[in-house]
Structure formats: C-alpha cells, structure tokens
PDB file of C-alpha atoms in Angstrom:
ATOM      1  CA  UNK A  16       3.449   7.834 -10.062  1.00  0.00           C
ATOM      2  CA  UNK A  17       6.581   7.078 -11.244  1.00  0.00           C
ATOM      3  CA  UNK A  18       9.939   5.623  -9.316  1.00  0.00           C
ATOM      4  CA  UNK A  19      13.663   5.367 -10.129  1.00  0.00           C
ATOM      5  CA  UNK A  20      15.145   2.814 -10.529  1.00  0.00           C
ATOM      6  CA  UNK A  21      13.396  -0.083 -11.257  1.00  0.00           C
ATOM      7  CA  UNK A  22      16.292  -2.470  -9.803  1.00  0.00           C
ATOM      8  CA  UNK A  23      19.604  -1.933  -7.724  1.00  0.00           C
ATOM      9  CA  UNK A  24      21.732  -3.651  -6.288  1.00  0.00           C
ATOM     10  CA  UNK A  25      24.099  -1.677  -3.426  1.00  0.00           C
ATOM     11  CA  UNK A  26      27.427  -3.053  -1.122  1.00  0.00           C
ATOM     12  CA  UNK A  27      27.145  -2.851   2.512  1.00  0.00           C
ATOM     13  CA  UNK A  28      27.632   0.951   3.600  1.00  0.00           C
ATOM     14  CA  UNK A  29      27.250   2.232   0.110  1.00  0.00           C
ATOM     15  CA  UNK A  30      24.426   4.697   0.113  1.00  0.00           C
ATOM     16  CA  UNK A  31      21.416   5.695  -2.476  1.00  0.00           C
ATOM     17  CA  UNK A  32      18.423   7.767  -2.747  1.00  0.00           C
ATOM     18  CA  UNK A  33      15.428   5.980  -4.095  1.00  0.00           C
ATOM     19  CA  UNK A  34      13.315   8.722  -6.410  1.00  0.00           C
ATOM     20  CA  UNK A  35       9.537   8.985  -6.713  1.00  0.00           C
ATOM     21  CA  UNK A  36       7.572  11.826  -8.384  1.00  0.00           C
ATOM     22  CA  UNK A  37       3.345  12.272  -9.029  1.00  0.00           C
ATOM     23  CA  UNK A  38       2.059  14.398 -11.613  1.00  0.00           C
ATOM     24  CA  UNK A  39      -1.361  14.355  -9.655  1.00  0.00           C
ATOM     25  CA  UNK A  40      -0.927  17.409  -7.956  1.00  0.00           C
ATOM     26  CA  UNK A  41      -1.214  15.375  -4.708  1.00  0.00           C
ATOM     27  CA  UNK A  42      -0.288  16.403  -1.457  1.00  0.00           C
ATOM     28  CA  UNK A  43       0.521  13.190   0.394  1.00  0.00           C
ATOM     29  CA  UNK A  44       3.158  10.946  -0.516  1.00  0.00           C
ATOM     30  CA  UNK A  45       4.322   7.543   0.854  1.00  0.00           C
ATOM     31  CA  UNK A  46       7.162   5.843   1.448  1.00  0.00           C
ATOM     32  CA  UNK A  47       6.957   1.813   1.697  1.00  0.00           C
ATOM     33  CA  UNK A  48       8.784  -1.610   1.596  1.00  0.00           C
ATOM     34  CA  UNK A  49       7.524  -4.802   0.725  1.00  0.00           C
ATOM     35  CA  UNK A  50       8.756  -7.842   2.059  1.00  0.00           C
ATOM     36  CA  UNK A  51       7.082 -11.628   1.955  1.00  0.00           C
ATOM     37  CA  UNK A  52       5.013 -12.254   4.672  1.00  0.00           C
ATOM     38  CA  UNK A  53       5.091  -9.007   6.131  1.00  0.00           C
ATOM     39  CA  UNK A  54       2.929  -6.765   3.295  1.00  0.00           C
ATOM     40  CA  UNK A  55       3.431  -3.251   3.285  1.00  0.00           C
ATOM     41  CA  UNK A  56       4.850  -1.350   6.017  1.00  0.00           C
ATOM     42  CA  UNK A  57       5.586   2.979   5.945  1.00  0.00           C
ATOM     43  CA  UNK A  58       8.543   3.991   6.312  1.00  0.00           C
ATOM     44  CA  UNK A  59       7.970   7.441   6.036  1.00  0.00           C
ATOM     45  CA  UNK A  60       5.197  10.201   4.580  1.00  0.00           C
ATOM     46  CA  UNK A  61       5.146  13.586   3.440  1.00  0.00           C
ATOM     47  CA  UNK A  62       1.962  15.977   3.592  1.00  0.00           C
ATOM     48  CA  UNK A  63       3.738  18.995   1.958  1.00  0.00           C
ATOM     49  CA  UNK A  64       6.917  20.201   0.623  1.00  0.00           C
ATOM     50  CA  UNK A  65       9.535  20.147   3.243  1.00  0.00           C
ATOM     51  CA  UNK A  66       6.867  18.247   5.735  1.00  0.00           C
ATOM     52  CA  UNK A  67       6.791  14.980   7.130  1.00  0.00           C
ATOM     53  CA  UNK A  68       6.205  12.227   9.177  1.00  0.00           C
ATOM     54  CA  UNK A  69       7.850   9.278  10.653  1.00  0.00           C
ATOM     55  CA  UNK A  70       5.760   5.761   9.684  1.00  0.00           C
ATOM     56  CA  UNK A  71       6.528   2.193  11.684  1.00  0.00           C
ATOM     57  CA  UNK A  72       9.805   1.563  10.284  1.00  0.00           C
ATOM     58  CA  UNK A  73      11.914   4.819   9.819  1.00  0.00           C
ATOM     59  CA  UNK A  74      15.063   3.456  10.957  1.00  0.00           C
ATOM     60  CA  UNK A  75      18.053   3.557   8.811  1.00  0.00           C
ATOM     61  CA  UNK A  76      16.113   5.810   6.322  1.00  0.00           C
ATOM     62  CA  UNK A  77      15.616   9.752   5.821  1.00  0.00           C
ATOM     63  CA  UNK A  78      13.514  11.307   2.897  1.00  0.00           C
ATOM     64  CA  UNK A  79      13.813  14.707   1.064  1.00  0.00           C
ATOM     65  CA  UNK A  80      10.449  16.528  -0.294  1.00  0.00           C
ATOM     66  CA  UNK A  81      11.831  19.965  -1.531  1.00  0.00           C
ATOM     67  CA  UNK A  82       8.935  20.108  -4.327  1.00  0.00           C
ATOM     68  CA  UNK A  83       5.320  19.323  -4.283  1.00  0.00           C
ATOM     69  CA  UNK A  84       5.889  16.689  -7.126  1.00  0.00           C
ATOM     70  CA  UNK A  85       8.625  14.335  -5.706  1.00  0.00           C
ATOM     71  CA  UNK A  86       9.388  12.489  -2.686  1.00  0.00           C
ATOM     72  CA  UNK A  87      12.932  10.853  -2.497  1.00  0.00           C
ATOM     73  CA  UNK A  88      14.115   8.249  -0.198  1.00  0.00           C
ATOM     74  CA  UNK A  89      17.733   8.328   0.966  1.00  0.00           C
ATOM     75  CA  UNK A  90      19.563   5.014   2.157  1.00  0.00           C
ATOM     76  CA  UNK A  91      23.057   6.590   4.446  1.00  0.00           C
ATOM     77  CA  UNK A  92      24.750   3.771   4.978  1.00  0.00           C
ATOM     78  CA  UNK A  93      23.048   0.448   3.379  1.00  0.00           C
ATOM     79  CA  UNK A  94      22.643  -2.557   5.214  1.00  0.00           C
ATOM     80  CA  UNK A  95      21.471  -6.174   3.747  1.00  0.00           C
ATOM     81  CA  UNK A  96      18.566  -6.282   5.600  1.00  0.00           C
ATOM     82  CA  UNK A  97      17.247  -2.901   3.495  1.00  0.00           C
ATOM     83  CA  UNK A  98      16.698  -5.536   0.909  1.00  0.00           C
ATOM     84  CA  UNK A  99      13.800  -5.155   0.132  1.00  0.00           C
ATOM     85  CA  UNK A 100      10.479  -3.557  -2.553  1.00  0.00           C
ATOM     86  CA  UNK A 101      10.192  -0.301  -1.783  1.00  0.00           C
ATOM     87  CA  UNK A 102       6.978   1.532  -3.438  1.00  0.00           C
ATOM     88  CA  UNK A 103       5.985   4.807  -3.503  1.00  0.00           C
ATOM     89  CA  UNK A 104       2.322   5.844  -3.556  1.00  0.00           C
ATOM     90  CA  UNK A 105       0.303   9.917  -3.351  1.00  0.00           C
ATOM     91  CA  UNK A 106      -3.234  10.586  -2.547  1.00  0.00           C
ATOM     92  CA  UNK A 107      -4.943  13.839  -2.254  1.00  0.00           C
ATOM     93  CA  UNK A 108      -6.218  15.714   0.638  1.00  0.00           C
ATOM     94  CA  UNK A 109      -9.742  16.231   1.383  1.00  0.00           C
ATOM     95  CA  UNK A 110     -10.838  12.662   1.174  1.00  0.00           C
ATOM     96  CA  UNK A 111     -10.822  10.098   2.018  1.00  0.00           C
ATOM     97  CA  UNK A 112      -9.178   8.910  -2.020  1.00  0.00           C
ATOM     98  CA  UNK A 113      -7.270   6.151  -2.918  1.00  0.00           C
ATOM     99  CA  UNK A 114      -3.197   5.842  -3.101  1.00  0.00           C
ATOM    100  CA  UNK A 115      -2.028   5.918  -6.280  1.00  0.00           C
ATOM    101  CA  UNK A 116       1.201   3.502  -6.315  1.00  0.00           C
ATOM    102  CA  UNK A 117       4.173   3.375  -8.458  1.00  0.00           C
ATOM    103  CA  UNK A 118       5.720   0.267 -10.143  1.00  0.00           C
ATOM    104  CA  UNK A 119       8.758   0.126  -7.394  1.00  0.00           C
ATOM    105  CA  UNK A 120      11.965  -0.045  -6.798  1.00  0.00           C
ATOM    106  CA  UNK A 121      13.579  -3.655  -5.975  1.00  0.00           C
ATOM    107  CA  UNK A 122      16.691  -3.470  -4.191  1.00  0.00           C
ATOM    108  CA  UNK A 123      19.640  -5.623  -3.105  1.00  0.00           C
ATOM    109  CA  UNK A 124      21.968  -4.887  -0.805  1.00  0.00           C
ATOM    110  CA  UNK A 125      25.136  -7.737  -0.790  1.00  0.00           C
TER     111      UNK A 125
ATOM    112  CA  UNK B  13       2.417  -2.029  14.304  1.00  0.00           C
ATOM    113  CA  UNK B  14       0.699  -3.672  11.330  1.00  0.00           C
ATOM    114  CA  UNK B  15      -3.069  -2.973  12.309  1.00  0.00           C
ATOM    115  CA  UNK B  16      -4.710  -4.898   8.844  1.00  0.00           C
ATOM    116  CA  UNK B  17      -4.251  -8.699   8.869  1.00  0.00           C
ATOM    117  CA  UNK B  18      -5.625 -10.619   5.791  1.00  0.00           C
ATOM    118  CA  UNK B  19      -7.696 -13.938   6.435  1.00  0.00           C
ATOM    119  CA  UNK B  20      -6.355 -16.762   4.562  1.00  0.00           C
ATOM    120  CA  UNK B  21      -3.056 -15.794   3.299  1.00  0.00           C
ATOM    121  CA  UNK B  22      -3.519 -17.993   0.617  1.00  0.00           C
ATOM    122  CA  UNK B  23      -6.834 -18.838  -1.515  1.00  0.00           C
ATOM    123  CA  UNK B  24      -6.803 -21.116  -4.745  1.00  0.00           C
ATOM    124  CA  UNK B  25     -10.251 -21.905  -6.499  1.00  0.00           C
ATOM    125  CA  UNK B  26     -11.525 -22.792  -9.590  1.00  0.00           C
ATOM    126  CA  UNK B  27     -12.432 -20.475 -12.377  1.00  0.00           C
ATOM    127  CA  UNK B  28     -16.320 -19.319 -12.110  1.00  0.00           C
ATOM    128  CA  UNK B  29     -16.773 -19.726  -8.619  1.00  0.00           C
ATOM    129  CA  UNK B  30     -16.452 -17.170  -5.629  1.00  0.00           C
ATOM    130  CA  UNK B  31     -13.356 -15.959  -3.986  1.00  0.00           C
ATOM    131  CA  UNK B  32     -13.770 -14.178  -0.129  1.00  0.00           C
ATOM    132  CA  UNK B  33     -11.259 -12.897   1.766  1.00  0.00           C
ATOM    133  CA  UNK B  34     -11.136 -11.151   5.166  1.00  0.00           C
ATOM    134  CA  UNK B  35      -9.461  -8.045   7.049  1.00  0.00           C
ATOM    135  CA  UNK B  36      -9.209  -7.234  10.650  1.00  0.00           C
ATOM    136  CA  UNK B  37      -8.081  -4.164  11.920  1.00  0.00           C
ATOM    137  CA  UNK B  38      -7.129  -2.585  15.709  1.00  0.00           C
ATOM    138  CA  UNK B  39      -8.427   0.904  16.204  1.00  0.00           C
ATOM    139  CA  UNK B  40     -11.317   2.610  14.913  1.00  0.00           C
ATOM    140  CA  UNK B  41     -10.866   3.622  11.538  1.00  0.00           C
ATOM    141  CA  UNK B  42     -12.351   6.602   8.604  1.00  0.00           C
ATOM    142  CA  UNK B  43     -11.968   4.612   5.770  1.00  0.00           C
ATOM    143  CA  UNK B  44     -10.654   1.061   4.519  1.00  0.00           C
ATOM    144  CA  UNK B  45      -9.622   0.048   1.185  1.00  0.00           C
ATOM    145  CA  UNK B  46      -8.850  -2.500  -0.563  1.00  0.00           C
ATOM    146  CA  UNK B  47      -5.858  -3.247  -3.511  1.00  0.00           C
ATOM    147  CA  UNK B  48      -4.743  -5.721  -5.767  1.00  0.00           C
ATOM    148  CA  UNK B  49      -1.219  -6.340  -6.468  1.00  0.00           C
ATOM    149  CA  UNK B  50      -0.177  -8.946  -9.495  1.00  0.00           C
ATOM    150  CA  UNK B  51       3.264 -10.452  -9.655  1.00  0.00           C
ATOM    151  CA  UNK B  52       5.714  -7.858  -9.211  1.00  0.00           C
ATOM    152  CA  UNK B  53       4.065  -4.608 -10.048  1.00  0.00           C
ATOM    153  CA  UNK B  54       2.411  -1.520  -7.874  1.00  0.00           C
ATOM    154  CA  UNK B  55      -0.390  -1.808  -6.060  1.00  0.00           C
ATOM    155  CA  UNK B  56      -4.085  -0.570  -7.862  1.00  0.00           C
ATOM    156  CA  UNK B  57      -6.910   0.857  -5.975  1.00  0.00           C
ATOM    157  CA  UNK B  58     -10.250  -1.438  -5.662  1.00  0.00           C
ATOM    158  CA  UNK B  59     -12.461  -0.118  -3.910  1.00  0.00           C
ATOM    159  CA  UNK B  60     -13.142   2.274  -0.577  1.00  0.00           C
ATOM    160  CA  UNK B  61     -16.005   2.053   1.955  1.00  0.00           C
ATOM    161  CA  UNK B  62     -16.259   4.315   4.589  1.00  0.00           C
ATOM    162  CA  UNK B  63     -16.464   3.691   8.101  1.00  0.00           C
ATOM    163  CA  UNK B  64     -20.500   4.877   8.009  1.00  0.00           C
ATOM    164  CA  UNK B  65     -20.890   2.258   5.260  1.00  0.00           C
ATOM    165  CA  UNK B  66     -21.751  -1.286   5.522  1.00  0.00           C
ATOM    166  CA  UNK B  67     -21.525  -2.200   1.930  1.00  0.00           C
ATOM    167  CA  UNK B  68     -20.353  -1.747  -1.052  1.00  0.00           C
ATOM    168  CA  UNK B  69     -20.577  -2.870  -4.640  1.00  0.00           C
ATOM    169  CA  UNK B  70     -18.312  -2.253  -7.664  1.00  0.00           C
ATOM    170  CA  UNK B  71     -18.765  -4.401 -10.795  1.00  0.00           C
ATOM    171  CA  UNK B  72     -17.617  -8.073  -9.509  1.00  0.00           C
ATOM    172  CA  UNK B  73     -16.217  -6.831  -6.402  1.00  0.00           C
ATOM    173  CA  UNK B  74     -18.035  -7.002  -3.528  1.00  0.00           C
ATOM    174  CA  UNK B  75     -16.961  -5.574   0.259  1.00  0.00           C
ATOM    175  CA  UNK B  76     -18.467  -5.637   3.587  1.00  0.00           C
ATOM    176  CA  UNK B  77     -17.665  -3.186   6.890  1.00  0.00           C
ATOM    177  CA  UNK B  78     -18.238  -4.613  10.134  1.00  0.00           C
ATOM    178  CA  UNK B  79     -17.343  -1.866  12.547  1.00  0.00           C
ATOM    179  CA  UNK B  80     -18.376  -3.197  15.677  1.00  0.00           C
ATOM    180  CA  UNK B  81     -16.413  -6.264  14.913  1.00  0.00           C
ATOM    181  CA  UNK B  82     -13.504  -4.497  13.378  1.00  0.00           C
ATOM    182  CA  UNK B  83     -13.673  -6.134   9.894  1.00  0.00           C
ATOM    183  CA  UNK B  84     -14.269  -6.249   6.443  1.00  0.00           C
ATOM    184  CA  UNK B  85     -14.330  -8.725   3.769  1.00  0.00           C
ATOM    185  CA  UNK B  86     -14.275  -8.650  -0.075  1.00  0.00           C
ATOM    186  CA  UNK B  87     -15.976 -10.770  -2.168  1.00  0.00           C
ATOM    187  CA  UNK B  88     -15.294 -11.395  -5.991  1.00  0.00           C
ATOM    188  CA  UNK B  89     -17.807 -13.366  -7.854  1.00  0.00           C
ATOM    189  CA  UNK B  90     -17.410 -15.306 -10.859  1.00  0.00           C
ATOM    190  CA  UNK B  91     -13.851 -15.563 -10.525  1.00  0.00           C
ATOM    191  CA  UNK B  92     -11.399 -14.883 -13.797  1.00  0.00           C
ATOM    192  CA  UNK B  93      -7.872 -16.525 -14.128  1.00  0.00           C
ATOM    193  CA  UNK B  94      -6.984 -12.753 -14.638  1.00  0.00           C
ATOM    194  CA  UNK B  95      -8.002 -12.256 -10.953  1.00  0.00           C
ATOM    195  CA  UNK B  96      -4.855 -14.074  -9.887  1.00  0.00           C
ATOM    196  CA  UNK B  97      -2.965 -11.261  -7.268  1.00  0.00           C
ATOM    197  CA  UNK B  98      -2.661 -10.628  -4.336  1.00  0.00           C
ATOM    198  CA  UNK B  99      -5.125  -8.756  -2.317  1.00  0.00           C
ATOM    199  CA  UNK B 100      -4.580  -6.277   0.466  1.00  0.00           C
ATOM    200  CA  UNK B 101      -6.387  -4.151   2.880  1.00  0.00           C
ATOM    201  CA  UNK B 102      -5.413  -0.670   4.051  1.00  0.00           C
ATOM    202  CA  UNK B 103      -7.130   1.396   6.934  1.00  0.00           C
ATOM    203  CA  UNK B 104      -6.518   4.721   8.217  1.00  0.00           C
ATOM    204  CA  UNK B 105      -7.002   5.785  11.811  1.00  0.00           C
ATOM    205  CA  UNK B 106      -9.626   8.846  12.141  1.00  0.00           C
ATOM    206  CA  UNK B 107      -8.261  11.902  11.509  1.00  0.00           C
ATOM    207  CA  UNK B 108      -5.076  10.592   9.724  1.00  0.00           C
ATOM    208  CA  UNK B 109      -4.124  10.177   6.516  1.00  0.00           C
ATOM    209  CA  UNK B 110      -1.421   7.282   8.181  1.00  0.00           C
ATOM    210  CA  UNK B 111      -2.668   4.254   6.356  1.00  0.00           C
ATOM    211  CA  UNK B 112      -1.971   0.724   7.414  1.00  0.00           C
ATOM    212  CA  UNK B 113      -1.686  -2.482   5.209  1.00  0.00           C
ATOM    213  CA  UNK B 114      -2.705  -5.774   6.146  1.00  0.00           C
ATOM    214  CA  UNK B 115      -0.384  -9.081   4.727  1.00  0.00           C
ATOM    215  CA  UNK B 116      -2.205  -9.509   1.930  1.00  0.00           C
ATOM    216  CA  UNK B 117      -4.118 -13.093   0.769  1.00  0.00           C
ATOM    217  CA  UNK B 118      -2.621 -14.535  -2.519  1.00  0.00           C
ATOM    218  CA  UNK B 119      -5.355 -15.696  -4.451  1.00  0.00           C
ATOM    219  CA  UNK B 120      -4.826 -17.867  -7.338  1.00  0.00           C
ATOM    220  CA  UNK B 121      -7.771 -18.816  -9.954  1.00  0.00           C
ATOM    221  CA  UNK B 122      -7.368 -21.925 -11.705  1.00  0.00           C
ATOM    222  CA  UNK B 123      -8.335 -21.940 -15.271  1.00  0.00           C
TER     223      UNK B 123
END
C-alpha cells in the first residue's frame, strides 16, 4: 500500500486530496487518522469501486474510489484541527485477513 | 465510538523478560487483531484470533480471547529492544468488515 504524500503542510481553507493505492487486488480500503491519545479512528471505507461507507469521523472529509486500486481522500476546505496522520490500509474479502497499511501521510494545517 | 481500549497505555521493562498488554472491546465481535506500529511508520499485522478461538500462538507472540468477558490480551515473551512500538488492537463487529482500533499501549524495552 502506498500513500502520497508523505508530508504537507496546507493554510486554513486551502483544500487537498490525500492519495492511496494497493496492488493487492483488495477490495476494502480504509481511510484513517492518527492522533496521540486517541489511536486510530475511520474516517471513511470503500468495499468497491464507486462504493462506500461513512466510518466515526466523516466530517469535513469526502473520498473518491473510481478504480479498484486506489482510494483518495479529499480535504474541501482545510481546517487546523485536520492536523493530523492519516493512513490508509486494504484487506480482502472473504476473511476475516489482516489490513495491510501504508506508511502515511502527516499533515499540517496552519 | 472507539470500541478497543488498550490496558496500560504505557509499558517499559527490561530486556528478556515478558511484556502483556490488554484489549477490551463493546459488542460482540468476528475477529480481533492485533498490530504493531514503531515510531512514525504504518501499522503491521501480528496476529488474528477468531472469535471461536481462545488462543493463539505465533513465534514470541502470544494472544488470548475472552469472549464472555469481552477481552483479549497479548503476550510477548523474551522481550527484544527491537520490540519497542506501539501496540494496538482492532475488532470488527459480526458481519462487518468496519474495524475498530483501540489507543494503543507504548511499550518500550530497555536494553
């Protein structure tokens, strides 16, 4: 799993779409953020192109899966407290299989 | 609604000896997992036990399934400085494929 970028920093209202693509084949792909204290938490998940499904913190996010292989996180309008990791992670269906994560994406927003 | 929660957040022992740490979850569950997570990087897959499952081994790592209790711990013997991460515990409800992480427990082994 790979993601894109590694690091960015954003202004206030300035907006961004966070990239993450498997070459697994996987059907299920995850969108989450990081923060200390707090672990992981979804924001969002995809079971198949064009699919998906709200996790416990959608708010002030959208995602995009128009192919099988990549799941992209959009930021509208960017506000400091999307500071934050953000990681990206697929599994396969007929499981239950692990997550397979990427390396991340840490952004600032100032 | 953060469903795993990690028992101690923090753990620091000596090199050699034993390192446990605990998850408790709300609702019942089809699988749990557990990851590691060093400094700054992605998470990587440990180990999985199913919620028919009381135990499982895999090399050093050792994890338990309490169902009735709604917890699990993992146990990781003869600690290695290397083992310094953070652990975490996932759990998805049955029938989902939503999975849940727990805090984490930062677990530092001193050399």
């Amino acid at each position: 799993v790979t993601q894109t970028p590694k690091f960015r920093i954003l202004k206030i209202g300035q907006s961004m779409t966070l990239q993450c693509t498997q070459d697994m084949n996987h059907n299920y792909m995850y969108w989450y953020r990081q923060d200390p204290g707090l672990g992981l938490r979804l924001i969002y998940f995809s079971y198949d192109v064009k699919m998906k499904e709200k996790g416990d913190i959608p708010e002030g996010y959208s995602v995009s899966r128009e192919k099988k292989e990549r799941f992209s996180l959009i930021l509208e309008s960017a506000s400091t407290n999307q500071t934050s990791m953000y990681l990206c992670a697929s599994t396969r269906t007929g499981g239950p299989y692990e997550q397979y994560f990427g390396p991340g994406t840490r952004l600032t927003v100032t | 609604s953060q469903q795993g929660e990690e028992d101690p957040q923090a753990l620091s022992i000596q090199e050699g000896e034993n390192a446990t740490m605990n998850c408790s979850y709300k609702t019942s569950i089809n699988n749990l997992q557990w990851y590691r997570q060093n400094s700054g990087r992605g998470l990587v897959h440990l180990i999985l036990i199913r919620s028919n499952e009381r135990e499982k081994h895999s090399g050093r790592l050792r994890v338990t399934l309490d169902t009735s209790k709604k917890s699990s711990s993992l146990l990781i013997t003869a600690s290695r400085a290397a083992d310094t991460a953070s652990y975490f515990c996932a759990t998805a409800a049955s029938g989902t494929y939503k999975y849940i992480f727990g805090t984490g427990t930062r677990l530092k082994v001193l050399a």
